CSV table of C-alpha atoms in Angstrom, one decimal:
chain,number,residue,atom,x,y,z
R,1,MET,CA,-20.2,-167.6,61.4
R,2,SER,CA,-23.8,-168.5,62.2
R,3,VAL,CA,-25.1,-171.7,60.6
R,4,LYS,CA,-28.7,-172.5,59.9
R,5,LYS,CA,-30.0,-175.8,61.3
R,6,ILE,CA,-29.8,-178.5,58.7
R,7,SER,CA,-32.3,-181.3,58.0
R,8,ASP,CA,-31.7,-184.8,59.2
R,9,PHE,CA,-31.2,-185.9,55.6
R,10,GLU,CA,-28.5,-183.3,55.0
R,11,PHE,CA,-26.9,-184.1,58.3
R,12,ILE,CA,-26.8,-187.8,57.5
R,13,SER,CA,-25.4,-187.0,54.0
R,14,LEU,CA,-22.7,-184.8,55.5
R,15,MET,CA,-21.7,-187.3,58.2
R,16,ALA,CA,-21.5,-190.1,55.5
R,17,SER,CA,-19.4,-187.9,53.3
R,18,LEU,CA,-16.9,-187.3,56.2
R,19,MET,CA,-16.6,-191.0,56.7
R,20,ALA,CA,-16.5,-191.6,52.9
R,21,ILE,CA,-13.1,-189.8,52.7
R,22,ALA,CA,-11.6,-192.8,54.4
R,23,SER,CA,-13.6,-195.3,52.3
R,24,LEU,CA,-12.5,-193.6,49.1
R,25,SER,CA,-8.9,-193.7,50.3
R,26,LEU,CA,-9.2,-197.4,50.9
R,27,ASP,CA,-11.3,-198.7,48.0
R,28,ALA,CA,-10.4,-196.4,45.1
R,29,ILE,CA,-6.8,-197.7,44.9
R,30,LEU,CA,-7.8,-201.4,44.9
R,31,PRO,CA,-7.9,-201.7,41.1
R,32,ALA,CA,-4.5,-199.9,41.0
R,33,LEU,CA,-2.6,-202.1,43.5
R,34,ASN,CA,-0.7,-204.0,40.9
R,35,ASN,CA,0.2,-200.8,39.1
R,36,ILE,CA,1.3,-199.2,42.3
R,37,GLY,CA,3.3,-202.3,43.2
R,38,LEU,CA,5.2,-202.2,39.9
R,39,SER,CA,6.0,-198.5,40.3
R,40,ILE,CA,7.4,-198.9,43.8
R,41,GLY,CA,9.0,-202.3,43.4
R,42,ILE,CA,6.7,-204.6,45.3
R,43,THR,CA,7.5,-208.3,44.4
R,44,ASP,CA,5.3,-210.2,46.9
R,45,PRO,CA,1.6,-209.8,46.3
R,46,LYS,CA,1.0,-210.1,50.1
R,47,ASP,CA,2.8,-206.7,50.5
R,48,ASN,CA,-0.1,-205.1,48.7
R,49,GLN,CA,-2.1,-205.8,51.8
R,50,LEU,CA,0.1,-203.3,53.7
R,51,LEU,CA,-1.3,-200.5,51.6
R,52,ILE,CA,-4.7,-201.2,53.2
R,53,THR,CA,-3.8,-202.3,56.8
R,54,THR,CA,-1.4,-199.5,57.5
R,55,ILE,CA,-4.0,-196.8,56.8
R,56,PHE,CA,-6.2,-198.6,59.4
R,57,LEU,CA,-3.4,-198.6,61.9
R,58,GLY,CA,-2.9,-194.9,61.3
R,59,MET,CA,-6.6,-194.2,61.9
R,60,GLY,CA,-6.5,-196.3,65.1
R,61,VAL,CA,-3.5,-194.5,66.6
R,62,GLY,CA,-4.6,-191.0,65.4
R,63,GLN,CA,-8.0,-191.3,67.0
R,64,LEU,CA,-6.4,-191.1,70.5
R,65,ILE,CA,-5.2,-187.6,69.6
R,66,SER,CA,-8.1,-186.4,67.5
R,67,GLY,CA,-10.7,-187.7,70.0
R,68,ALA,CA,-9.1,-185.9,72.9
R,69,LEU,CA,-8.6,-182.7,71.0
R,70,SER,CA,-12.2,-182.7,69.8
R,71,ASP,CA,-13.4,-182.6,73.4
R,72,SER,CA,-11.3,-179.5,73.9
R,73,LEU,CA,-11.1,-177.5,70.7
R,74,GLY,CA,-14.4,-178.6,69.3
R,75,ARG,CA,-15.5,-181.2,66.7
R,76,LYS,CA,-15.1,-179.1,63.5
R,77,PRO,CA,-11.5,-177.6,64.0
R,78,VAL,CA,-10.1,-181.1,64.6
R,79,VAL,CA,-11.7,-182.3,61.4
R,80,TYR,CA,-10.0,-179.5,59.5
R,81,ILE,CA,-6.6,-180.3,61.0
R,82,GLY,CA,-7.0,-183.9,60.1
R,83,TYR,CA,-7.8,-183.1,56.5
R,84,ILE,CA,-4.6,-181.0,56.2
R,85,ILE,CA,-2.5,-183.9,57.5
R,86,PHE,CA,-4.4,-186.2,55.1
R,87,ALA,CA,-3.7,-183.9,52.1
R,88,ILE,CA,0.0,-183.8,52.9
R,89,ALA,CA,0.2,-187.6,53.3
R,90,SER,CA,-1.6,-188.0,49.9
R,91,VAL,CA,1.2,-186.0,48.3
R,92,VAL,CA,3.8,-188.3,50.0
R,93,CYS,CA,2.0,-191.3,48.5
R,94,VAL,CA,2.1,-189.8,45.0
R,95,CYS,CA,5.9,-189.1,45.4
R,96,ALA,CA,6.6,-192.6,46.8
R,97,VAL,CA,9.5,-194.4,45.1
R,98,ASN,CA,9.5,-197.5,47.3
R,99,LEU,CA,7.3,-199.6,49.6
R,100,GLU,CA,8.6,-198.0,52.8
R,101,MET,CA,7.7,-194.5,51.6
R,102,MET,CA,4.3,-195.6,50.4
R,103,VAL,CA,3.6,-197.3,53.7
R,104,ALA,CA,4.7,-194.2,55.6
R,105,GLY,CA,2.3,-192.1,53.4
R,106,ARG,CA,-0.6,-194.5,54.0
R,107,LEU,CA,0.1,-194.5,57.7
R,108,LEU,CA,0.1,-190.7,57.8
R,109,GLN,CA,-3.1,-190.7,55.7
R,110,GLY,CA,-4.7,-192.8,58.4
R,111,VAL,CA,-3.6,-190.4,61.1
R,112,GLY,CA,-5.3,-187.6,59.2
R,113,LEU,CA,-8.4,-189.6,58.5
R,114,SER,CA,-8.8,-190.5,62.1
R,115,ALA,CA,-10.2,-187.1,62.7
R,116,PRO,CA,-13.3,-187.2,60.5
R,117,ARG,CA,-13.8,-190.9,61.4
R,118,SER,CA,-13.8,-190.5,65.2
R,119,VAL,CA,-15.3,-187.0,65.2
R,120,THR,CA,-18.3,-188.1,63.1
R,121,MET,CA,-19.2,-190.7,65.8
R,122,SER,CA,-18.9,-187.9,68.4
R,123,ILE,CA,-21.1,-185.5,66.5
R,124,VAL,CA,-23.8,-188.2,66.0
R,125,ARG,CA,-23.5,-189.0,69.7
R,126,ASP,CA,-23.8,-185.3,70.6
R,127,LYS,CA,-27.1,-185.1,68.8
R,128,TYR,CA,-28.7,-188.5,69.4
R,129,GLU,CA,-28.8,-191.5,71.7
R,130,GLY,CA,-30.2,-195.0,72.1
R,131,ASN,CA,-31.8,-196.9,69.2
R,132,TYR,CA,-32.4,-193.6,67.4
R,133,MET,CA,-28.7,-193.0,67.4
R,134,ALA,CA,-28.2,-196.5,65.9
R,135,ARG,CA,-30.9,-195.6,63.3
R,136,ILE,CA,-29.0,-192.4,62.3
R,137,MET,CA,-25.7,-194.3,62.1
R,138,SER,CA,-27.3,-197.0,59.9
R,139,PHE,CA,-28.5,-194.4,57.4
R,140,VAL,CA,-25.1,-192.7,57.6
R,141,SER,CA,-23.6,-196.1,56.8
R,142,VAL,CA,-26.0,-196.6,53.9
R,143,ILE,CA,-24.7,-193.6,52.1
R,144,PHE,CA,-21.2,-194.4,53.3
R,145,ILE,CA,-21.5,-197.9,51.7
R,146,LEU,CA,-22.2,-196.3,48.3
R,147,VAL,CA,-18.5,-195.2,48.2
R,148,PRO,CA,-17.1,-198.8,48.1
R,149,ILE,CA,-19.6,-199.5,45.3
R,150,VAL,CA,-18.5,-196.7,43.1
R,151,ALA,CA,-14.9,-196.1,44.3
R,152,PRO,CA,-13.4,-199.1,42.4
R,153,PHE,CA,-15.0,-197.9,39.2
R,154,PHE,CA,-13.8,-194.4,39.8
R,155,GLY,CA,-10.3,-195.6,40.7
R,156,LYS,CA,-10.2,-197.7,37.5
R,157,LEU,CA,-11.4,-194.8,35.4
R,158,MET,CA,-8.7,-192.5,36.9
R,159,LEU,CA,-6.1,-195.2,36.6
R,160,ASP,CA,-6.7,-195.8,32.9
R,161,ALA,CA,-7.0,-192.1,32.0
R,162,PHE,CA,-4.4,-190.4,34.2
R,163,GLY,CA,-2.4,-193.0,36.1
R,164,TRP,CA,-2.6,-194.2,39.7
R,165,GLN,CA,-1.3,-190.9,41.1
R,166,SER,CA,-4.5,-189.2,40.0
R,167,ILE,CA,-6.5,-191.3,42.4
R,168,PHE,CA,-4.7,-189.7,45.4
R,169,TYR,CA,-5.2,-186.2,43.9
R,170,SER,CA,-8.9,-186.9,43.5
R,171,GLN,CA,-9.1,-187.8,47.2
R,172,ILE,CA,-7.6,-184.4,48.1
R,173,ILE,CA,-10.2,-182.6,46.0
R,174,PHE,CA,-13.1,-184.6,47.4
R,175,GLY,CA,-12.0,-184.0,51.0
R,176,PHE,CA,-11.7,-180.3,50.4
R,177,CYS,CA,-15.3,-180.1,49.1
R,178,VAL,CA,-16.5,-181.9,52.2
R,179,MET,CA,-14.6,-179.6,54.4
R,180,VAL,CA,-16.3,-176.6,52.8
R,181,TRP,CA,-19.7,-178.3,53.2
R,182,LEU,CA,-18.9,-178.9,56.9
R,183,TRP,CA,-17.8,-175.3,57.5
R,184,ARG,CA,-20.8,-173.8,55.7
R,185,ARG,CA,-23.7,-176.0,56.9
R,186,GLN,CA,-23.0,-177.9,60.2
R,187,GLU,CA,-23.0,-176.1,63.5
R,188,GLU,CA,-20.5,-177.0,66.2
R,189,THR,CA,-22.1,-179.7,68.4
R,190,LEU,CA,-19.7,-179.4,71.4
R,191,THR,CA,-21.0,-176.6,73.6
R,192,ASP,CA,-18.7,-174.2,75.4
R,193,GLU,CA,-19.7,-175.6,78.8
R,194,ASN,CA,-18.8,-179.1,77.7
R,195,LYS,CA,-15.4,-178.2,76.4
R,196,LYS,CA,-12.4,-179.6,78.4
R,197,LYS,CA,-9.0,-178.0,78.7
R,198,VAL,CA,-6.2,-179.8,76.8
R,199,THR,CA,-4.2,-181.5,79.5
R,200,LEU,CA,-2.6,-184.9,80.1
R,201,SER,CA,-5.4,-185.5,82.6
R,202,LEU,CA,-8.0,-185.0,79.9
R,203,PHE,CA,-6.7,-188.2,78.3
R,204,THR,CA,-5.9,-190.2,81.5
R,205,ASP,CA,-9.2,-189.2,83.1
R,206,GLY,CA,-11.0,-190.2,79.9
R,207,VAL,CA,-9.3,-193.6,79.9
R,208,ARG,CA,-10.1,-194.2,83.5
R,209,GLU,CA,-13.8,-193.3,82.9
R,210,PHE,CA,-14.0,-195.5,79.8
R,211,PHE,CA,-12.8,-198.5,81.7
R,212,LYS,CA,-15.4,-198.0,84.4
R,213,HIS,CA,-18.0,-199.0,81.8
R,214,ARG,CA,-17.9,-202.7,81.3
R,215,GLU,CA,-20.2,-202.8,78.4
R,216,ALA,CA,-18.2,-200.2,76.5
R,217,VAL,CA,-15.0,-202.1,77.1
R,218,ILE,CA,-16.4,-205.5,76.0
R,219,TYR,CA,-18.2,-204.1,72.9
R,220,THR,CA,-15.0,-202.3,71.9
R,221,ILE,CA,-13.0,-205.6,72.0
R,222,VAL,CA,-15.9,-207.3,70.1
R,223,ILE,CA,-15.6,-204.6,67.4
R,224,GLY,CA,-12.0,-205.4,66.9
R,225,ILE,CA,-12.5,-209.2,66.7
R,226,VAL,CA,-15.5,-209.2,64.4
R,227,THR,CA,-14.0,-206.6,62.0
R,228,ALA,CA,-10.8,-208.5,61.5
R,229,PRO,CA,-12.0,-211.0,58.9
R,230,PHE,CA,-13.9,-208.2,57.1
R,231,LEU,CA,-10.7,-206.2,56.7
R,232,SER,CA,-8.9,-209.3,55.6
R,233,TYR,CA,-11.5,-209.7,52.8
R,234,ILE,CA,-11.0,-206.1,51.7
R,235,SER,CA,-7.2,-206.1,51.8
R,236,SER,CA,-6.9,-209.5,50.0
R,237,SER,CA,-9.9,-209.2,47.6
R,238,GLN,CA,-7.7,-208.1,44.7
R,239,GLN,CA,-5.4,-211.0,45.3
R,240,ILE,CA,-8.3,-213.5,45.5
R,241,PHE,CA,-10.3,-212.3,42.5
R,242,GLN,CA,-7.5,-211.1,40.1
R,243,GLU,CA,-4.8,-213.7,40.9
R,244,GLN,CA,-6.6,-216.8,42.3
R,245,TYR,CA,-9.5,-216.6,39.9
R,246,ASN,CA,-7.8,-214.6,37.1
R,247,LEU,CA,-10.8,-212.2,37.0
R,248,VAL,CA,-8.8,-209.0,36.3
R,249,GLU,CA,-11.5,-206.9,34.5
R,250,GLU,CA,-14.4,-208.5,36.4
R,251,TYR,CA,-12.9,-207.7,39.9
R,252,THR,CA,-14.3,-204.2,40.0
R,253,TYR,CA,-17.8,-205.4,39.3
R,254,ILE,CA,-17.6,-208.3,41.8
R,255,PHE,CA,-16.3,-206.1,44.6
R,256,SER,CA,-18.9,-203.4,44.0
R,257,GLY,CA,-21.7,-205.9,43.8
R,258,LEU,CA,-20.7,-207.3,47.2
R,259,ALA,CA,-20.6,-203.8,48.6
R,260,ILE,CA,-24.3,-203.4,47.5
R,261,VAL,CA,-25.1,-206.4,49.7
R,262,ILE,CA,-23.7,-204.6,52.7
R,263,GLY,CA,-25.6,-201.4,51.8
R,264,VAL,CA,-28.9,-203.2,51.6
R,265,ALA,CA,-28.3,-204.8,55.0
R,266,THR,CA,-27.3,-201.5,56.6
R,267,TYR,CA,-30.4,-199.8,55.1
R,268,LEU,CA,-32.7,-202.6,56.5
R,269,ASN,CA,-30.9,-202.3,59.9
R,270,GLY,CA,-32.0,-198.6,60.0
R,271,ILE,CA,-35.6,-199.7,59.6
R,272,LEU,CA,-35.5,-202.7,61.9
R,273,VAL,CA,-33.4,-201.5,64.8
R,274,LEU,CA,-36.2,-199.4,66.3
R,275,ARG,CA,-38.5,-202.5,66.2
R,276,LEU,CA,-36.1,-205.2,67.3
R,277,GLY,CA,-33.3,-203.3,69.1
R,278,MET,CA,-29.6,-203.3,68.5
R,279,LEU,CA,-28.7,-206.3,70.6
R,280,ARG,CA,-31.2,-208.7,69.1
R,281,LEU,CA,-30.1,-207.8,65.5
R,282,VAL,CA,-26.5,-208.2,66.4
R,283,MET,CA,-27.0,-211.7,67.9
R,284,LEU,CA,-29.2,-212.9,65.0
R,285,SER,CA,-26.6,-211.6,62.5
R,286,LEU,CA,-23.7,-213.2,64.3
R,287,VAL,CA,-25.5,-216.6,64.2
R,288,LEU,CA,-26.0,-216.2,60.4
R,289,LEU,CA,-22.4,-215.1,59.9
R,290,SER,CA,-20.9,-217.9,62.0
R,291,MET,CA,-23.0,-220.7,60.5
R,292,THR,CA,-22.5,-219.6,56.9
R,293,SER,CA,-18.7,-219.4,57.2
R,294,LEU,CA,-18.6,-222.7,59.0
R,295,VAL,CA,-20.5,-224.4,56.2
R,296,TYR,CA,-18.0,-223.0,53.7
R,297,VAL,CA,-15.0,-224.3,55.8
R,298,ILE,CA,-16.5,-227.8,56.1
R,299,CYS,CA,-17.3,-228.0,52.4
R,300,TYR,CA,-14.1,-226.5,50.9
R,301,SER,CA,-11.3,-227.4,53.3
R,302,GLY,CA,-8.5,-229.0,51.3
R,303,VAL,CA,-10.3,-228.9,47.9
R,304,GLY,CA,-9.2,-225.5,46.5
R,305,ASN,CA,-11.5,-222.6,45.6
R,306,PRO,CA,-15.1,-223.3,44.6
R,307,PRO,CA,-16.6,-221.9,41.4
R,308,ILE,CA,-16.7,-218.1,41.5
R,309,MET,CA,-20.5,-218.0,41.8
R,310,VAL,CA,-20.4,-220.2,44.9
R,311,LEU,CA,-17.7,-218.0,46.5
R,312,VAL,CA,-19.8,-214.9,45.8
R,313,ALA,CA,-22.9,-216.5,47.2
R,314,PHE,CA,-21.2,-217.3,50.5
R,315,LEU,CA,-19.5,-213.9,50.7
R,316,SER,CA,-22.9,-212.2,50.1
R,317,LEU,CA,-24.5,-214.0,53.1
R,318,ILE,CA,-21.5,-213.1,55.3
R,319,LEU,CA,-21.3,-209.5,54.2
R,320,PHE,CA,-25.1,-209.2,54.6
R,321,SER,CA,-24.7,-210.3,58.2
R,322,THR,CA,-21.8,-207.8,58.6
R,323,GLY,CA,-24.1,-204.9,57.6
R,324,PHE,CA,-26.2,-205.6,60.7
R,325,ILE,CA,-23.3,-206.1,63.1
R,326,VAL,CA,-20.7,-203.3,62.8
R,327,GLY,CA,-22.9,-200.2,63.1
R,328,ASN,CA,-24.9,-201.6,66.0
R,329,ILE,CA,-21.9,-202.8,68.0
R,330,ASN,CA,-20.3,-199.4,67.5
R,331,ALA,CA,-23.5,-197.7,68.8
R,332,LEU,CA,-23.6,-200.2,71.8
R,333,ALA,CA,-20.0,-199.4,72.7
R,334,MET,CA,-20.7,-195.6,72.6
R,335,GLN,CA,-24.0,-195.7,74.4
R,336,PRO,CA,-22.6,-195.8,78.0
R,337,ILE,CA,-20.0,-193.1,77.3
R,338,GLY,CA,-21.9,-190.3,75.8
R,339,HIS,CA,-20.6,-187.9,78.5
R,340,ILE,CA,-17.0,-188.4,77.1
R,341,ALA,CA,-18.0,-188.9,73.5
R,342,GLY,CA,-14.8,-187.4,72.0
R,343,ILE,CA,-12.2,-189.3,73.9
R,344,GLY,CA,-14.6,-192.2,74.2
R,345,ALA,CA,-14.9,-192.6,70.4
R,346,ALA,CA,-11.1,-192.3,70.2
R,347,ILE,CA,-10.5,-195.1,72.7
R,348,VAL,CA,-13.1,-197.3,71.1
R,349,GLY,CA,-11.5,-196.7,67.7
R,350,PHE,CA,-7.9,-197.2,69.0
R,351,ILE,CA,-8.4,-200.4,70.9
R,352,SER,CA,-10.7,-202.0,68.3
R,353,THR,CA,-8.3,-201.0,65.4
R,354,ILE,CA,-5.2,-202.5,67.1
R,355,ILE,CA,-7.1,-205.8,67.7
R,356,THR,CA,-8.3,-205.8,64.1
R,357,ILE,CA,-4.9,-205.1,62.7
R,358,LEU,CA,-3.3,-207.9,64.7
R,359,LEU,CA,-5.9,-210.5,63.7
R,360,THR,CA,-6.0,-209.3,60.1
R,361,THR,CA,-2.2,-209.7,59.8
R,362,ILE,CA,-2.5,-213.2,61.1
R,363,ILE,CA,-5.3,-214.1,58.7
R,364,GLY,CA,-3.6,-212.4,55.7
R,365,GLN,CA,-0.4,-214.5,56.1
R,366,TYR,CA,-2.4,-217.7,55.2
R,367,ILE,CA,-4.0,-216.3,52.1
R,368,ASN,CA,-2.0,-217.9,49.3
R,369,MET,CA,-3.8,-220.3,47.0
R,370,THR,CA,-7.4,-220.1,48.2
R,371,ALA,CA,-9.8,-217.8,50.0
R,372,LEU,CA,-10.4,-220.4,52.8
R,373,PRO,CA,-8.4,-218.5,55.5
R,374,ILE,CA,-10.9,-215.6,55.3
R,375,PHE,CA,-13.8,-218.0,56.0
R,376,ILE,CA,-11.9,-219.6,58.8
R,377,GLY,CA,-11.4,-216.1,60.2
R,378,PHE,CA,-15.1,-215.3,59.9
R,379,THR,CA,-16.0,-218.6,61.6
R,380,ILE,CA,-13.7,-218.2,64.6
R,381,CYS,CA,-14.2,-214.4,65.1
R,382,GLY,CA,-17.9,-214.6,64.6
R,383,SER,CA,-18.3,-217.5,67.0
R,384,VAL,CA,-16.1,-215.8,69.7
R,385,THR,CA,-18.0,-212.6,69.3
R,386,LEU,CA,-21.4,-214.3,69.6
R,387,PHE,CA,-20.2,-216.2,72.7
R,388,VAL,CA,-18.9,-213.0,74.4
R,389,VAL,CA,-22.1,-211.1,73.7
R,390,LEU,CA,-24.3,-213.9,75.0
R,391,VAL,CA,-22.2,-214.4,78.2
R,392,MET,CA,-22.1,-210.6,78.9
R,393,ASN,CA,-25.8,-210.1,78.5
R,394,ARG,CA,-26.6,-213.2,80.5
R,395,SER,CA,-24.5,-212.0,83.4
R,396,LYS,CA,-26.0,-208.5,83.0
R,397,ASN,CA,-29.5,-210.0,83.3
R,398,VAL,CA,-28.4,-212.0,86.4
R,399,ILE,CA,-27.1,-208.8,88.0
R,400,VAL,CA,-30.3,-206.9,87.2
R,401,THR,CA,-32.5,-209.8,88.5
R,402,ASN,CA,-30.5,-210.2,91.7
R,403,SER,CA,-30.5,-206.5,92.4
């Protein structure tokens, strides 16, 4: 069917909604983790983190398939296939009777969600490039960030009214509405002449081409490193606020309030990126993130958790910095590989996700009595990322100068 050209505002809203399916799947169940744990027999609170990290693992692995297919079949058909897998996986989660079945369902959910997650990046890259692409991604992220703000409230409402299973059913309904919106309003952005035949060489050639671009490889690794402590915060936030601070009812409000901080930073990034550039904003934000987390580590090592307002203040500064980092680094990683946007986005997502999961698992094992391990993670990962970015761009400038 023919599709009328949509405005930038509607395009941004649609892309954000596609990404928001994943965010809703992550954040809406946070208030229900204890209830889910009781239903499926979880005895160790650390196991609740698996319900968050496994969906990320599924998204990372699934992107290798969805990214390659989107370069061949088109962007929209792959999103539809991904949604069907996600819907089936959601039913598996509802029917779960033990941790293993729930983890399998969450992993399969991630595989399905990998399609809208990676294909969204490809669609944006098909239509835009450079700092303007980063600007569009920032505004996409602003709307996307609204989901973590409202998702815990929505999850709590569904939990209290209908039980935790209703949270998964609501995700299926929301995803279906977005699929209809995509079908009716967004044209296919992959032209016929740019489609590639589905072969093993499509993947292998894409991998070889990706690794030819040093900046894309380094920024992909950087994404994985700097995202790890952020995922650790998300996956352990319920344990920290509800169990360490005993703020059961207040948890939803605290988590949503901190999500607003990220949204404000992401919105400001969309305004500032055209003036200051992606790289400068990334480096300034990495400095703020690393220094803030280091101060926390120095002040609160070995003394237990600080008062809740102190913790929230430090997290606000760190998450504010994160709002400037993630979107820009993703755009920097995609910038050199626009000619293989589909498989390129898949490789970026797969490699960065595997790195993130490995580091998140390490950090999560140390979160017992205090939130200190998260701040140690932010300190180390932020500092390493800043060092790598500085060294890479210094060597790049030397090459350019010498040439």
